[in-house]
Amino acid sequence: MQRLLLLPSSKKPAMASLPKIVPNFQVVHSIFIFVFVIILPFVSLSDSAVARASPATQTVAKQSEAVALLMWKASLDNQSQSLLSSWNETSHCTWVGIGCNDAGKVTNLNLDSIGLRGTLFGLNFSSLPHLVKLDLSNNLIYGTIPSRIGGLSRLASLNVSINHLSGGIPSEVGKLRSLIELDLSMNHLTGSIPTSIGNLRNLTTLYLYENSLSRSIPHEVGMLRSLTDLELSTNNLTGSIPTSIGNLRNLTTLYLYENSLSRSIPHEVGMLRSLTDLELSRNNLTGSIPASIGNLRNLTTLYLHTNSLSGSIPQEVGMLRSLTDLELSTNNLTGSIPASIGNLRNLTTLYLHTNSLSGSIPQEVGMLRSLTDLALYKNNLTGSIPASIGNLRNLTTLYLYENSLSGSIPQEVGMLRSLTDLELSTNNLTGSIPASIGNLRNLTTLYLHWNSLSGSIPQEVGMLRSLTDLALYKNNLTGSIPASIGNLRNLTTLYLYENSLSGSIPQEVGMLRSLTDLELSTNNLTRSIPASIGNLRNLTTLYLYRNSLSGSIPQEVGMLRSLTDLALYKNNLTGSIPASIGNCRNLTTLYLYENSLSGSIPQEVGMLRSLTALELSTNNLTGPIPASIGSLRNLKTLYLYKNSLSGSIPQEVGMLRSLTDLELSTNNLTGPIPASIGNLRNLKTLYLYKNSLSGSIPQEVGMLRSLTDLALSTNNLTGPIPASIGNLRNLKTLYLYKNSLSGSIPQEVGMLRSLTDLELSTNNLTGSIPASIWDLPNLTRLILRENSLCGSIN
């Protein structure tokens, strides 16, 4: 069986379409004539009578077997009949899939994996009384299992696995008292396991896995004392594991995983001293792990993961000295990891992750020298990582992340030369990254992020030439990024953000040609962005924001044609935005805000048709907003505020129909607000304040029904407030102050029932304050001063 923790469950065979069966009428007609003329006079003979009969009579008995098989063949689809072309008038003992004894009686029917399609109802089991083995596995047989199958009294092996059988298991299966092997697995069987199954006292193998069986496991299973292999996994079984299971003293394999079994694991499991594999994972089991489990001295695999088990791990687990695989993860286990676990010298896999285990990692873990996989993550473990872990020379994966481990990373970690995956993230580890880590030449993943590590990144990291993922973010690392990092030619992700790294970005970063994700943000990095960054042709994400980088954005950024996210904001970058940025056609986010960029916005920005967010605010940009910006049909956020942009707002802005946020405030924009702005039906925020816009507020503003914030203050706007503004039912803030608006406040303002802030001060408004304004239930701030309103409020 495959390990459940690492691999997904096997899929059931897909239900093939089942065409309507068209019988071969010539064959059926011939068979019926044969039956009525020759065979019917003999059908009342008993089996013993046939044995004493003349050779002619025995021939008739044999012919009844042939007729039964031909009748079944005729019930199958046409393609299946062609697969059985050898089934004709010749001796049936020579037919494909048929085995006979010395007396010419059919004992074996083996037709596995040949693509048969049809049902079992056309097969007359009573005509095959000598059948010992029936194997129709891995075909396309559908329908239910006929109850008549219970008549096969000599049957020792029944295998109809990997088909499309449905319905329940007939109770008549319990009549097959000679049965040694029963395999009904990988079908669509439903209903309960019949209690009559307890009659099969010779059964050694019972496979019912990968069906849709429900209800509880019958107590009678405990009567199958010859059973060595019991596999009921991947069903919908409920209830508790019956205590009678303790009677199965010959059992070597018990698979009950992937069901809905509940309650506790019975102590009687400890009586199964022949057991080598016990898999109860992915159920709803509760209670503690019974101490009696320590009796299973032959056990090699113990899977109890993904349940709701509680209590501590019993010391007795340390008695399972044959164990190679112990998986108790994803439960509610508490207490400490028992020191007795150090006795499991054959253990290769230890998964205790995703529990509530506490205390320190015992030194005895270092005695598990056969261990290849150790996963203790997502617990409450404290204390330091034991130096003895350096003894685990076969270890390939070490997962200790998401605990509360403290102290430094031991130098001995560098002795784990087989390690491919080291994840110690999200702990309270302190001290420096040990230089010995450079010995881990097979390492592909190194996650030390979210700790309190300090000191510099050791040059020896550059020796990890197999590394694909390096995450050291959210620590207190200082010093420069080592130039040796350029040796990591297989690196795809480099996360060093949120540290206190200083110095420049080394030119050698440009040697990481496999890199897809480079995140150096929120550090103290200085100097310019190296031109060598243009070599990273696979790069999708480049985050250098929140540093002290200076100089211009290199033209070579335009060579990063795979780039989807570029964030250089909050630095000291100067110079213009390079026109080459238009080559980055996959770019979805472009964040250059809070720098000292100058010059105009290049027309080439309009070539970034995948862009959803364009944020160039808080720079020294000049010149007009390019009309080409209207090509950015996927744009949701456009922030150009706090620059020195001039000219008018281009009509093409109205083509940005996906836009939700438009902020052009604090610039030198002139001219009218374009009427095309009314096309932006998804717009929530419109900030045009602190410009020199003139003309009237267009009526089309009233079409922005999703708008929550409208700020047009500190401009040269004239004319009346349009009555259409009353359509903005979601509006919360309306700022029109410091303009030259005239006329009266429209009554329709009273329709803005979501409004909390209304500022119309310092205009030329006249007339009385409309009574409707006092009906606004959410209004908390109203400023109308410096107008010519009757009864103006100051």
Short mmCIF file of N, CA, C and O in Angstrom, two decimals, residues 613-704:
data_model
loop_
_atom_site.label_atom_id
_atom_site.label_comp_id
_atom_site.label_asym_id
_atom_site.label_seq_id
_atom_site.Cartn_x
_atom_site.Cartn_y
_atom_site.Cartn_z
N ALA A 613 -2.42 47.39 -11.44
CA ALA A 613 -2.11 48.46 -10.48
C ALA A 613 -0.90 49.25 -10.99
O ALA A 613 0.16 48.68 -11.23
N LEU A 614 -1.09 50.58 -11.14
CA LEU A 614 -0.01 51.48 -11.56
C LEU A 614 0.09 52.59 -10.53
O LEU A 614 -0.82 53.42 -10.41
N GLU A 615 1.16 52.58 -9.75
CA GLU A 615 1.32 53.54 -8.67
C GLU A 615 2.66 54.26 -8.82
O GLU A 615 3.72 53.70 -8.54
N LEU A 616 2.57 55.52 -9.28
CA LEU A 616 3.75 56.35 -9.52
C LEU A 616 3.73 57.60 -8.64
O LEU A 616 4.46 58.56 -8.89
N SER A 617 2.92 57.59 -7.60
CA SER A 617 2.71 58.77 -6.77
C SER A 617 3.95 59.16 -5.96
O SER A 617 4.88 58.36 -5.78
N THR A 618 3.94 60.43 -5.49
CA THR A 618 4.98 60.97 -4.62
C THR A 618 6.36 60.84 -5.26
O THR A 618 7.27 60.18 -4.77
N ASN A 619 6.46 61.46 -6.44
CA ASN A 619 7.72 61.58 -7.16
C ASN A 619 7.80 63.02 -7.68
O ASN A 619 7.05 63.90 -7.21
N ASN A 620 8.68 63.27 -8.63
CA ASN A 620 8.82 64.60 -9.24
C ASN A 620 8.48 64.55 -10.73
O ASN A 620 9.07 65.26 -11.54
N LEU A 621 7.54 63.70 -11.08
CA LEU A 621 7.18 63.52 -12.49
C LEU A 621 6.52 64.77 -13.06
O LEU A 621 5.72 65.43 -12.38
N THR A 622 6.85 65.08 -14.31
CA THR A 622 6.30 66.26 -14.98
C THR A 622 5.68 65.85 -16.31
O THR A 622 5.67 64.66 -16.68
N GLY A 623 5.14 66.85 -17.03
CA GLY A 623 4.54 66.58 -18.33
C GLY A 623 3.13 66.04 -18.19
O GLY A 623 2.60 65.87 -17.09
N PRO A 624 2.47 65.75 -19.31
CA PRO A 624 1.08 65.30 -19.28
C PRO A 624 0.93 63.82 -18.94
O PRO A 624 1.89 63.05 -19.01
N ILE A 625 -0.28 63.48 -18.58
CA ILE A 625 -0.63 62.06 -18.45
C ILE A 625 -0.78 61.52 -19.86
O ILE A 625 -1.59 62.06 -20.64
N PRO A 626 -0.02 60.49 -20.27
CA PRO A 626 -0.08 60.05 -21.67
C PRO A 626 -1.45 59.46 -22.02
O PRO A 626 -2.05 58.72 -21.23
N ALA A 627 -1.93 59.80 -23.21
CA ALA A 627 -3.22 59.27 -23.68
C ALA A 627 -3.17 57.75 -23.80
O ALA A 627 -4.19 57.07 -23.67
N SER A 628 -1.96 57.20 -23.99
CA SER A 628 -1.81 55.74 -24.15
C SER A 628 -2.27 54.98 -22.92
O SER A 628 -2.49 53.77 -22.98
N ILE A 629 -2.43 55.68 -21.81
CA ILE A 629 -2.86 55.03 -20.56
C ILE A 629 -4.25 54.40 -20.73
O ILE A 629 -4.62 53.47 -20.01
N GLY A 630 -5.00 54.90 -21.73
CA GLY A 630 -6.33 54.35 -21.99
C GLY A 630 -6.32 52.93 -22.48
O GLY A 630 -7.37 52.26 -22.52
N SER A 631 -5.14 52.41 -22.83
CA SER A 631 -5.04 51.02 -23.30
C SER A 631 -5.04 50.01 -22.16
O SER A 631 -5.17 48.80 -22.39
N LEU A 632 -4.90 50.50 -20.93
CA LEU A 632 -4.74 49.59 -19.78
C LEU A 632 -6.11 49.15 -19.28
O LEU A 632 -6.57 49.52 -18.19
N ARG A 633 -6.78 48.31 -20.06
CA ARG A 633 -8.18 47.96 -19.79
C ARG A 633 -8.37 47.10 -18.54
O ARG A 633 -9.48 46.94 -18.06
N ASN A 634 -7.28 46.52 -18.03
CA ASN A 634 -7.38 45.69 -16.81
C ASN A 634 -7.03 46.47 -15.54
O ASN A 634 -7.10 45.92 -14.44
N LEU A 635 -6.69 47.76 -15.72
CA LEU A 635 -6.22 48.56 -14.59
C LEU A 635 -7.33 48.79 -13.57
O LEU A 635 -8.44 49.19 -13.91
N LYS A 636 -7.00 48.51 -12.30
CA LYS A 636 -7.94 48.75 -11.20
C LYS A 636 -7.52 49.93 -10.34
O LYS A 636 -8.35 50.63 -9.77
N THR A 637 -6.22 50.14 -10.23
CA THR A 637 -5.68 51.21 -9.38
C THR A 637 -4.74 52.08 -10.19
O THR A 637 -3.78 51.57 -10.77
N LEU A 638 -5.01 53.41 -10.21
CA LEU A 638 -4.13 54.36 -10.88
C LEU A 638 -3.84 55.50 -9.90
O LEU A 638 -4.70 56.33 -9.61
N TYR A 639 -2.63 55.49 -9.35
CA TYR A 639 -2.19 56.50 -8.40
C TYR A 639 -1.05 57.32 -9.03
O TYR A 639 0.07 56.82 -9.19
N LEU A 640 -1.36 58.58 -9.35
CA LEU A 640 -0.35 59.49 -9.90
C LEU A 640 -0.22 60.74 -9.02
O LEU A 640 0.38 61.73 -9.43
N TYR A 641 -0.79 60.72 -7.83
CA TYR A 641 -0.83 61.92 -6.98
C TYR A 641 0.56 62.31 -6.47
O TYR A 641 1.51 61.54 -6.52
N LYS A 642 0.63 63.58 -6.02
CA LYS A 642 1.86 64.17 -5.47
C LYS A 642 3.02 64.09 -6.47
O LYS A 642 4.06 63.50 -6.20
N ASN A 643 2.77 64.66 -7.65
CA ASN A 643 3.81 64.86 -8.65
C ASN A 643 3.67 66.29 -9.17
O ASN A 643 3.02 67.13 -8.51
N SER A 644 4.24 66.59 -10.31
CA SER A 644 4.08 67.92 -10.93
C SER A 644 3.55 67.75 -12.34
O SER A 644 3.97 68.45 -13.28
N LEU A 645 2.63 66.82 -12.50
CA LEU A 645 2.04 66.56 -13.81
C LEU A 645 1.21 67.76 -14.25
O LEU A 645 0.55 68.42 -13.43
N SER A 646 1.22 68.02 -15.56
CA SER A 646 0.49 69.17 -16.09
C SER A 646 -0.38 68.72 -17.26
O SER A 646 -0.45 67.54 -17.59
N GLY A 647 -1.05 69.71 -17.88
CA GLY A 647 -1.95 69.39 -18.98
C GLY A 647 -3.28 68.89 -18.45
O GLY A 647 -3.52 68.85 -17.23
N SER A 648 -4.15 68.51 -19.34
CA SER A 648 -5.49 68.08 -18.94
C SER A 648 -5.55 66.57 -18.69
O SER A 648 -4.67 65.82 -19.12
N ILE A 649 -6.61 66.18 -18.01
CA ILE A 649 -6.86 64.74 -17.81
C ILE A 649 -7.34 64.19 -19.15
O ILE A 649 -8.34 64.67 -19.70
N PRO A 650 -6.64 63.22 -19.73
CA PRO A 650 -7.03 62.76 -21.07
C PRO A 650 -8.39 62.07 -21.07
O PRO A 650 -8.74 61.34 -20.12
N GLN A 651 -9.17 62.33 -22.13
CA GLN A 651 -10.46 61.67 -22.31
C GLN A 651 -10.31 60.15 -22.20
O GLN A 651 -11.21 59.44 -21.75
N GLU A 652 -9.14 59.62 -22.61
CA GLU A 652 -8.92 58.17 -22.65
C GLU A 652 -9.00 57.51 -21.27
O GLU A 652 -9.14 56.29 -21.17
N VAL A 653 -8.93 58.30 -20.20
CA VAL A 653 -9.11 57.74 -18.85
C VAL A 653 -10.46 57.03 -18.76
O VAL A 653 -10.60 56.02 -18.05
N GLY A 654 -11.43 57.53 -19.51
CA GLY A 654 -12.76 56.92 -19.48
C GLY A 654 -12.82 55.53 -20.08
O GLY A 654 -13.86 54.85 -19.99
N MET A 655 -11.71 55.07 -20.66
CA MET A 655 -11.68 53.73 -21.23
C MET A 655 -11.25 52.68 -20.20
O MET A 655 -11.28 51.48 -20.47
N LEU A 656 -10.87 53.14 -19.01
CA LEU A 656 -10.37 52.23 -17.96
C LEU A 656 -11.55 51.70 -17.14
O LEU A 656 -11.71 51.99 -15.95
N ARG A 657 -12.37 50.89 -17.75
CA ARG A 657 -13.64 50.48 -17.16
C ARG A 657 -13.49 49.53 -15.97
O ARG A 657 -14.45 49.27 -15.25
N SER A 658 -12.29 48.98 -15.75
CA SER A 658 -12.06 48.13 -14.57
C SER A 658 -11.60 48.93 -13.36
O SER A 658 -11.48 48.38 -12.25
N LEU A 659 -11.36 50.23 -13.54
CA LEU A 659 -10.77 51.07 -12.51
C LEU A 659 -11.67 51.17 -11.27
O LEU A 659 -12.87 51.42 -11.37
N THR A 660 -11.06 50.98 -10.09
CA THR A 660 -11.77 51.18 -8.82
C THR A 660 -11.22 52.37 -8.05
O THR A 660 -11.94 52.97 -7.25
N ASP A 661 -9.94 52.71 -8.28
CA ASP A 661 -9.31 53.82 -7.55
C ASP A 661 -8.55 54.71 -8.53
O ASP A 661 -7.62 54.25 -9.19
N LEU A 662 -8.94 55.99 -8.60
CA LEU A 662 -8.28 56.97 -9.46
C LEU A 662 -7.86 58.16 -8.61
O LEU A 662 -8.72 58.89 -8.09
N GLU A 663 -6.56 58.32 -8.42
CA GLU A 663 -6.05 59.39 -7.56
C GLU A 663 -5.00 60.19 -8.34
O GLU A 663 -3.88 59.72 -8.57
N LEU A 664 -5.41 61.41 -8.75
CA LEU A 664 -4.56 62.31 -9.53
C LEU A 664 -4.30 63.60 -8.77
O LEU A 664 -3.86 64.61 -9.35
N SER A 665 -4.59 63.60 -7.47
CA SER A 665 -4.50 64.82 -6.67
C SER A 665 -3.07 65.33 -6.52
O SER A 665 -2.10 64.60 -6.76
N THR A 666 -2.99 66.65 -6.12
CA THR A 666 -1.71 67.30 -5.83
C THR A 666 -0.77 67.23 -7.04
O THR A 666 0.31 66.66 -7.00
N ASN A 667 -1.25 67.78 -8.15
CA ASN A 667 -0.47 67.95 -9.36
C ASN A 667 -0.76 69.36 -9.91
O ASN A 667 -1.30 70.21 -9.18
N ASN A 668 -0.42 69.62 -11.17
CA ASN A 668 -0.68 70.91 -11.81
C ASN A 668 -1.63 70.72 -12.99
O ASN A 668 -1.51 71.41 -14.01
N LEU A 669 -2.55 69.78 -12.86
CA LEU A 669 -3.47 69.48 -13.96
C LEU A 669 -4.43 70.64 -14.20
O LEU A 669 -4.92 71.27 -13.25
N THR A 670 -4.71 70.88 -15.47
CA THR A 670 -5.62 71.96 -15.87
C THR A 670 -6.72 71.41 -16.76
O THR A 670 -6.76 70.20 -17.05
N GLY A 671 -7.62 72.33 -17.18
CA GLY A 671 -8.69 71.92 -18.08
C GLY A 671 -9.84 71.28 -17.32
O GLY A 671 -9.81 71.15 -16.08
N PRO A 672 -10.87 70.85 -18.04
CA PRO A 672 -12.07 70.30 -17.39
C PRO A 672 -11.91 68.84 -16.98
O PRO A 672 -11.01 68.15 -17.45
N ILE A 673 -12.80 68.43 -16.10
CA ILE A 673 -12.91 66.99 -15.78
C ILE A 673 -13.63 66.36 -16.97
O ILE A 673 -14.74 66.77 -17.31
N PRO A 674 -13.02 65.39 -17.63
CA PRO A 674 -13.66 64.86 -18.85
C PRO A 674 -14.97 64.13 -18.54
O PRO A 674 -15.07 63.39 -17.55
N ALA A 675 -15.96 64.35 -19.41
CA ALA A 675 -17.26 63.69 -19.24
C ALA A 675 -17.12 62.17 -19.32
O ALA A 675 -17.91 61.42 -18.72
N SER A 676 -16.07 61.70 -20.00
CA SER A 676 -15.86 60.26 -20.17
C SER A 676 -15.64 59.55 -18.85
O SER A 676 -15.73 58.32 -18.77
N ILE A 677 -15.38 60.33 -17.80
CA ILE A 677 -15.15 59.72 -16.49
C ILE A 677 -16.39 58.97 -16.01
O ILE A 677 -16.31 58.06 -15.17
N GLY A 678 -17.54 59.32 -16.58
CA GLY A 678 -18.79 58.64 -16.22
C GLY A 678 -18.84 57.19 -16.63
O GLY A 678 -19.72 56.43 -16.20
N ASN A 679 -17.89 56.76 -17.48
CA ASN A 679 -17.85 55.36 -17.91
C ASN A 679 -17.28 54.43 -16.84
O ASN A 679 -17.39 53.21 -16.96
N LEU A 680 -16.66 55.01 -15.82
CA LEU A 680 -15.93 54.20 -14.83
C LEU A 680 -16.90 53.68 -13.76
O LEU A 680 -16.87 54.08 -12.60
N ARG A 681 -17.75 52.76 -14.15
CA ARG A 681 -18.86 52.31 -13.30
C ARG A 681 -18.39 51.52 -12.08
O ARG A 681 -19.17 51.32 -11.15
N ASN A 682 -17.13 51.06 -12.06
CA ASN A 682 -16.62 50.32 -10.89
C ASN A 682 -15.84 51.20 -9.92
O ASN A 682 -15.36 50.72 -8.90
N LEU A 683 -15.74 52.50 -10.26
CA LEU A 683 -14.92 53.41 -9.48
C LEU A 683 -15.48 53.61 -8.07
O LEU A 683 -16.67 53.87 -7.90
N LYS A 684 -14.60 53.46 -7.08
CA LYS A 684 -14.98 53.69 -5.68
C LYS A 684 -14.35 54.96 -5.12
O LYS A 684 -14.93 55.61 -4.26
N THR A 685 -13.15 55.28 -5.58
CA THR A 685 -12.43 56.45 -5.08
C THR A 685 -12.01 57.33 -6.25
O THR A 685 -11.36 56.85 -7.18
N LEU A 686 -12.38 58.63 -6.19
CA LEU A 686 -11.99 59.61 -7.21
C LEU A 686 -11.42 60.83 -6.50
O LEU A 686 -12.17 61.62 -5.90
N TYR A 687 -10.11 60.95 -6.52
CA TYR A 687 -9.42 62.07 -5.88
C TYR A 687 -8.72 62.90 -6.97
O TYR A 687 -7.73 62.47 -7.57
N LEU A 688 -9.26 64.13 -7.18
CA LEU A 688 -8.67 65.06 -8.14
C LEU A 688 -8.28 66.38 -7.46
O LEU A 688 -8.00 67.37 -8.14
N TYR A 689 -8.27 66.42 -6.14
CA TYR A 689 -8.05 67.66 -5.40
C TYR A 689 -6.62 68.19 -5.57
O TYR A 689 -5.72 67.48 -6.01
N LYS A 690 -6.47 69.50 -5.25
CA LYS A 690 -5.18 70.20 -5.32
C LYS A 690 -4.58 70.14 -6.73
O LYS A 690 -3.47 69.66 -6.95
N ASN A 691 -5.38 70.61 -7.69
CA ASN A 691 -4.92 70.81 -9.05
C ASN A 691 -5.41 72.19 -9.49
O ASN A 691 -5.77 73.03 -8.64
N SER A 692 -5.43 72.47 -10.79
CA SER A 692 -5.97 73.74 -11.31
C SER A 692 -7.05 73.43 -12.33
O SER A 692 -7.17 74.09 -13.37
N LEU A 693 -7.86 72.41 -12.03
CA LEU A 693 -8.94 72.01 -12.93
C LEU A 693 -9.99 73.11 -13.00
O LEU A 693 -10.28 73.79 -12.00
N SER A 694 -10.59 73.28 -14.19
CA SER A 694 -11.60 74.33 -14.36
C SER A 694 -12.83 73.74 -15.01
O SER A 694 -12.92 72.53 -15.26
N GLY A 695 -13.80 74.62 -15.29
CA GLY A 695 -15.05 74.15 -15.87
C GLY A 695 -15.95 73.58 -14.80
O GLY A 695 -15.63 73.58 -13.59
N SER A 696 -17.09 73.07 -15.22
CA SER A 696 -18.07 72.57 -14.26
C SER A 696 -17.86 71.08 -13.98
O SER A 696 -17.19 70.38 -14.73
N ILE A 697 -18.47 70.66 -12.88
CA ILE A 697 -18.46 69.22 -12.55
C ILE A 697 -19.42 68.55 -13.53
O ILE A 697 -20.61 68.90 -13.57
N PRO A 698 -18.95 67.58 -14.32
CA PRO A 698 -19.85 67.01 -15.33
C PRO A 698 -20.98 66.21 -14.70
O PRO A 698 -20.80 65.53 -13.67
N GLN A 699 -22.18 66.35 -15.32
CA GLN A 699 -23.34 65.57 -14.88
C GLN A 699 -23.00 64.07 -14.81
O GLN A 699 -23.54 63.34 -13.99
N GLU A 700 -22.09 63.61 -15.68
CA GLU A 700 -21.76 62.18 -15.78
C GLU A 700 -21.17 61.61 -14.50
O GLU A 700 -21.14 60.38 -14.32
N VAL A 701 -20.71 62.48 -13.59
CA VAL A 701 -20.22 61.99 -12.30
C VAL A 701 -21.32 61.19 -11.60
O VAL A 701 -21.05 60.21 -10.88
N GLY A 702 -22.56 61.56 -11.84
CA GLY A 702 -23.69 60.86 -11.22
C GLY A 702 -23.87 59.43 -11.69
O GLY A 702 -24.68 58.68 -11.13
N MET A 703 -23.10 59.02 -12.69
CA MET A 703 -23.19 57.64 -13.18
C MET A 703 -22.26 56.71 -12.41
O MET A 703 -22.28 55.49 -12.62
N LEU A 704 -21.43 57.27 -11.53
CA LEU A 704 -20.44 56.47 -10.78
C LEU A 704 -21.10 55.91 -9.51
O LEU A 704 -20.76 56.28 -8.39
#
